[in-house]
């Protein structure tokens, strides 16, 4: 990763201040891992890192931030590529 890394416990990107993973961070993950199982494993690892960094955070909120929201962005990226 580049400057788009998480700052826990707030869960913001140190590079741009957006909720992490920001769109540039997700795009970097897609470039590195593709859109299949390797990406899913990377997102799960991010979820695990967040849960360890902020053990009092609600699991569903971390799931939304680290897995569901990035996958929605990837779906938008790939839907646009298929046109």
N, C-alpha and C. Protein backbone atom coordinates (compact mmCIF):
# COMPACT_ATOMS: atom_id res chain seq x y z
N UNK A 1 0.84 -1.19 0.00
CA UNK A 1 0.00 0.00 0.00
C UNK A 1 0.88 1.25 0.00
N UNK A 2 0.26 2.35 -0.36
CA UNK A 2 0.98 3.62 -0.38
C UNK A 2 0.55 4.43 0.83
N UNK A 3 0.35 5.71 0.64
CA UNK A 3 -0.02 6.59 1.74
C UNK A 3 -1.46 6.38 2.21
N UNK A 4 -2.22 5.56 1.50
CA UNK A 4 -3.61 5.31 1.87
C UNK A 4 -3.68 4.12 2.81
N UNK A 5 -3.37 4.40 4.07
CA UNK A 5 -3.36 3.37 5.11
C UNK A 5 -4.25 3.82 6.26
N UNK A 6 -4.70 2.88 7.09
CA UNK A 6 -5.64 3.23 8.16
C UNK A 6 -4.95 3.85 9.37
N UNK A 7 -5.69 4.72 10.01
CA UNK A 7 -5.27 5.27 11.30
C UNK A 7 -6.36 4.87 12.30
N UNK A 8 -6.08 3.82 13.05
CA UNK A 8 -7.03 3.35 14.06
C UNK A 8 -6.75 4.06 15.36
N UNK A 9 -7.70 4.35 16.20
CA UNK A 9 -9.04 3.80 16.26
C UNK A 9 -10.09 4.57 15.46
N UNK A 10 -9.74 5.68 14.85
CA UNK A 10 -10.76 6.46 14.14
C UNK A 10 -11.17 5.82 12.82
N UNK A 11 -10.30 5.01 12.23
CA UNK A 11 -10.64 4.34 10.99
C UNK A 11 -10.62 5.23 9.78
N UNK A 12 -9.74 6.23 9.81
CA UNK A 12 -9.62 7.15 8.68
C UNK A 12 -8.32 6.89 7.94
N UNK A 13 -8.27 7.27 6.67
CA UNK A 13 -7.08 7.13 5.86
C UNK A 13 -6.09 8.23 6.22
N UNK A 14 -4.83 7.86 6.45
CA UNK A 14 -3.83 8.86 6.79
C UNK A 14 -3.46 9.71 5.57
N UNK A 15 -3.72 9.20 4.36
CA UNK A 15 -3.37 9.93 3.15
C UNK A 15 -4.38 10.98 2.74
N UNK A 16 -5.68 10.67 2.90
CA UNK A 16 -6.70 11.60 2.39
C UNK A 16 -7.76 11.97 3.41
N UNK A 17 -7.77 11.33 4.58
CA UNK A 17 -8.72 11.68 5.62
C UNK A 17 -10.11 11.08 5.46
N UNK A 18 -10.33 10.31 4.39
CA UNK A 18 -11.63 9.67 4.18
C UNK A 18 -11.73 8.42 5.06
N UNK A 19 -12.94 7.89 5.19
CA UNK A 19 -13.13 6.63 5.90
C UNK A 19 -12.30 5.57 5.18
N UNK A 20 -11.54 4.81 5.95
CA UNK A 20 -10.66 3.81 5.37
C UNK A 20 -11.34 2.46 5.29
N UNK A 21 -11.20 1.69 4.26
CA UNK A 21 -10.36 1.96 3.09
C UNK A 21 -11.05 2.93 2.13
N UNK A 22 -10.34 3.97 1.78
CA UNK A 22 -10.85 4.97 0.84
C UNK A 22 -10.84 4.36 -0.56
N UNK A 23 -11.45 5.04 -1.51
CA UNK A 23 -11.51 4.52 -2.87
C UNK A 23 -10.13 4.29 -3.46
N UNK A 24 -9.13 5.19 -3.26
CA UNK A 24 -7.80 4.87 -3.78
C UNK A 24 -7.19 3.61 -3.16
N UNK A 25 -7.43 3.38 -1.87
CA UNK A 25 -6.90 2.18 -1.22
C UNK A 25 -7.57 0.93 -1.79
N UNK A 26 -8.88 0.99 -2.03
CA UNK A 26 -9.58 -0.16 -2.61
C UNK A 26 -9.09 -0.40 -4.03
N UNK A 27 -8.90 0.65 -4.80
CA UNK A 27 -8.38 0.50 -6.16
C UNK A 27 -6.99 -0.14 -6.14
N UNK A 28 -6.15 0.23 -5.18
CA UNK A 28 -4.83 -0.38 -5.04
C UNK A 28 -4.95 -1.86 -4.69
N UNK A 29 -5.90 -2.19 -3.81
CA UNK A 29 -6.12 -3.59 -3.46
C UNK A 29 -6.57 -4.40 -4.67
N UNK A 30 -7.44 -3.82 -5.48
CA UNK A 30 -7.90 -4.51 -6.69
C UNK A 30 -6.74 -4.69 -7.66
N UNK A 31 -5.91 -3.67 -7.81
CA UNK A 31 -4.74 -3.78 -8.69
C UNK A 31 -3.82 -4.90 -8.21
N UNK A 32 -3.66 -5.00 -6.90
CA UNK A 32 -2.75 -5.98 -6.33
C UNK A 32 -3.33 -7.39 -6.30
N UNK A 33 -4.63 -7.52 -5.97
CA UNK A 33 -5.22 -8.83 -5.72
C UNK A 33 -6.27 -9.26 -6.74
N UNK A 34 -6.70 -8.37 -7.62
CA UNK A 34 -7.80 -8.70 -8.53
C UNK A 34 -9.12 -8.56 -7.80
N UNK A 35 -10.18 -9.17 -8.35
CA UNK A 35 -11.50 -9.02 -7.75
C UNK A 35 -12.05 -10.33 -7.21
N UNK A 36 -11.25 -11.37 -7.13
CA UNK A 36 -11.72 -12.67 -6.66
C UNK A 36 -11.35 -12.96 -5.22
N UNK A 37 -11.07 -14.23 -4.98
CA UNK A 37 -10.77 -14.68 -3.62
C UNK A 37 -9.57 -13.99 -2.99
N UNK A 38 -8.49 -13.71 -3.72
CA UNK A 38 -7.39 -12.99 -3.06
C UNK A 38 -7.81 -11.62 -2.50
N UNK A 39 -8.70 -10.93 -3.21
CA UNK A 39 -9.21 -9.65 -2.68
C UNK A 39 -10.03 -9.90 -1.43
N UNK A 40 -10.89 -10.91 -1.45
CA UNK A 40 -11.71 -11.24 -0.27
C UNK A 40 -10.82 -11.55 0.93
N UNK A 41 -9.73 -12.27 0.71
CA UNK A 41 -8.80 -12.59 1.79
C UNK A 41 -8.13 -11.32 2.32
N UNK A 42 -7.77 -10.41 1.42
CA UNK A 42 -7.15 -9.15 1.85
C UNK A 42 -8.13 -8.31 2.66
N UNK A 43 -9.38 -8.27 2.24
CA UNK A 43 -10.39 -7.50 2.98
C UNK A 43 -10.64 -8.13 4.35
N UNK A 44 -10.66 -9.45 4.41
CA UNK A 44 -10.84 -10.13 5.69
C UNK A 44 -9.67 -9.83 6.61
N UNK A 45 -8.46 -9.78 6.07
CA UNK A 45 -7.28 -9.44 6.87
C UNK A 45 -7.39 -8.01 7.41
N UNK A 46 -7.95 -7.09 6.60
CA UNK A 46 -8.17 -5.73 7.07
C UNK A 46 -9.17 -5.71 8.21
N UNK A 47 -10.23 -6.51 8.07
CA UNK A 47 -11.23 -6.61 9.13
C UNK A 47 -10.57 -7.11 10.42
N UNK A 48 -9.74 -8.13 10.31
CA UNK A 48 -9.05 -8.68 11.48
C UNK A 48 -8.13 -7.63 12.12
N UNK A 49 -7.39 -6.90 11.29
CA UNK A 49 -6.51 -5.85 11.80
C UNK A 49 -7.33 -4.78 12.54
N UNK A 50 -8.45 -4.39 11.98
CA UNK A 50 -9.29 -3.38 12.62
C UNK A 50 -9.86 -3.89 13.94
N UNK A 51 -10.31 -5.14 13.95
CA UNK A 51 -10.88 -5.71 15.17
C UNK A 51 -9.83 -5.80 16.28
N UNK A 52 -8.59 -6.07 15.92
CA UNK A 52 -7.54 -6.11 16.93
C UNK A 52 -7.15 -4.71 17.39
N UNK A 53 -7.20 -3.75 16.48
CA UNK A 53 -6.82 -2.38 16.84
C UNK A 53 -7.90 -1.69 17.68
N UNK A 54 -9.15 -2.05 17.44
CA UNK A 54 -10.28 -1.43 18.14
C UNK A 54 -11.20 -2.53 18.65
N UNK A 55 -10.78 -3.24 19.70
CA UNK A 55 -11.55 -4.39 20.15
C UNK A 55 -12.95 -4.06 20.68
N UNK A 56 -13.20 -2.82 21.01
CA UNK A 56 -14.52 -2.44 21.52
C UNK A 56 -15.49 -2.02 20.41
N UNK A 57 -15.00 -1.96 19.18
CA UNK A 57 -15.86 -1.56 18.06
C UNK A 57 -16.87 -2.66 17.76
N UNK A 58 -18.09 -2.29 17.40
CA UNK A 58 -19.08 -3.31 17.02
C UNK A 58 -18.62 -4.06 15.77
N UNK A 59 -18.69 -5.37 15.82
CA UNK A 59 -18.22 -6.21 14.71
C UNK A 59 -18.94 -5.88 13.41
N UNK A 60 -20.25 -5.61 13.48
CA UNK A 60 -20.99 -5.31 12.26
C UNK A 60 -20.54 -3.99 11.63
N UNK A 61 -20.18 -3.02 12.44
CA UNK A 61 -19.67 -1.76 11.91
C UNK A 61 -18.33 -1.96 11.22
N UNK A 62 -17.46 -2.77 11.82
CA UNK A 62 -16.18 -3.05 11.19
C UNK A 62 -16.36 -3.86 9.91
N UNK A 63 -17.31 -4.80 9.93
CA UNK A 63 -17.61 -5.58 8.72
C UNK A 63 -18.06 -4.65 7.59
N UNK A 64 -18.95 -3.73 7.91
CA UNK A 64 -19.43 -2.77 6.91
C UNK A 64 -18.28 -1.96 6.36
N UNK A 65 -17.41 -1.47 7.23
CA UNK A 65 -16.31 -0.60 6.82
C UNK A 65 -15.24 -1.36 6.05
N UNK A 66 -14.87 -2.53 6.51
CA UNK A 66 -13.70 -3.22 5.95
C UNK A 66 -14.02 -4.22 4.85
N UNK A 67 -15.26 -4.66 4.76
CA UNK A 67 -15.59 -5.69 3.76
C UNK A 67 -16.74 -5.25 2.85
N UNK A 68 -17.87 -4.95 3.42
CA UNK A 68 -19.06 -4.68 2.61
C UNK A 68 -18.93 -3.42 1.75
N UNK A 69 -18.51 -2.30 2.36
CA UNK A 69 -18.40 -1.04 1.62
C UNK A 69 -17.35 -1.14 0.50
N UNK A 70 -16.15 -1.71 0.78
CA UNK A 70 -15.19 -1.87 -0.31
C UNK A 70 -15.70 -2.78 -1.44
N UNK A 71 -16.44 -3.84 -1.10
CA UNK A 71 -16.96 -4.72 -2.14
C UNK A 71 -18.01 -4.01 -3.00
N UNK A 72 -18.79 -3.12 -2.39
CA UNK A 72 -19.75 -2.33 -3.18
C UNK A 72 -19.00 -1.44 -4.18
N UNK A 73 -17.91 -0.84 -3.72
CA UNK A 73 -17.11 0.00 -4.62
C UNK A 73 -16.52 -0.84 -5.75
N UNK A 74 -16.01 -2.02 -5.43
CA UNK A 74 -15.46 -2.91 -6.46
C UNK A 74 -16.56 -3.30 -7.46
N UNK A 75 -17.76 -3.56 -6.97
CA UNK A 75 -18.87 -3.90 -7.87
C UNK A 75 -19.16 -2.75 -8.83
N UNK A 76 -19.11 -1.52 -8.33
CA UNK A 76 -19.31 -0.36 -9.21
C UNK A 76 -18.19 -0.27 -10.23
N UNK A 77 -16.95 -0.52 -9.81
CA UNK A 77 -15.81 -0.47 -10.73
C UNK A 77 -15.96 -1.50 -11.84
N UNK A 78 -16.29 -2.71 -11.47
CA UNK A 78 -16.37 -3.79 -12.45
C UNK A 78 -17.61 -3.66 -13.33
N UNK A 79 -18.70 -3.11 -12.81
CA UNK A 79 -19.89 -2.90 -13.63
C UNK A 79 -19.61 -1.88 -14.72
N UNK A 80 -18.86 -0.85 -14.38
CA UNK A 80 -18.50 0.17 -15.37
C UNK A 80 -17.54 -0.35 -16.42
N UNK A 81 -16.71 -1.33 -16.06
CA UNK A 81 -15.74 -1.89 -16.99
C UNK A 81 -16.39 -2.80 -18.01
N UNK A 82 -17.57 -3.33 -17.67
CA UNK A 82 -18.24 -4.26 -18.57
C UNK A 82 -19.06 -3.59 -19.65
N UNK A 83 -19.14 -2.29 -19.64
CA UNK A 83 -19.96 -1.57 -20.62
C UNK A 83 -19.20 -1.32 -21.89
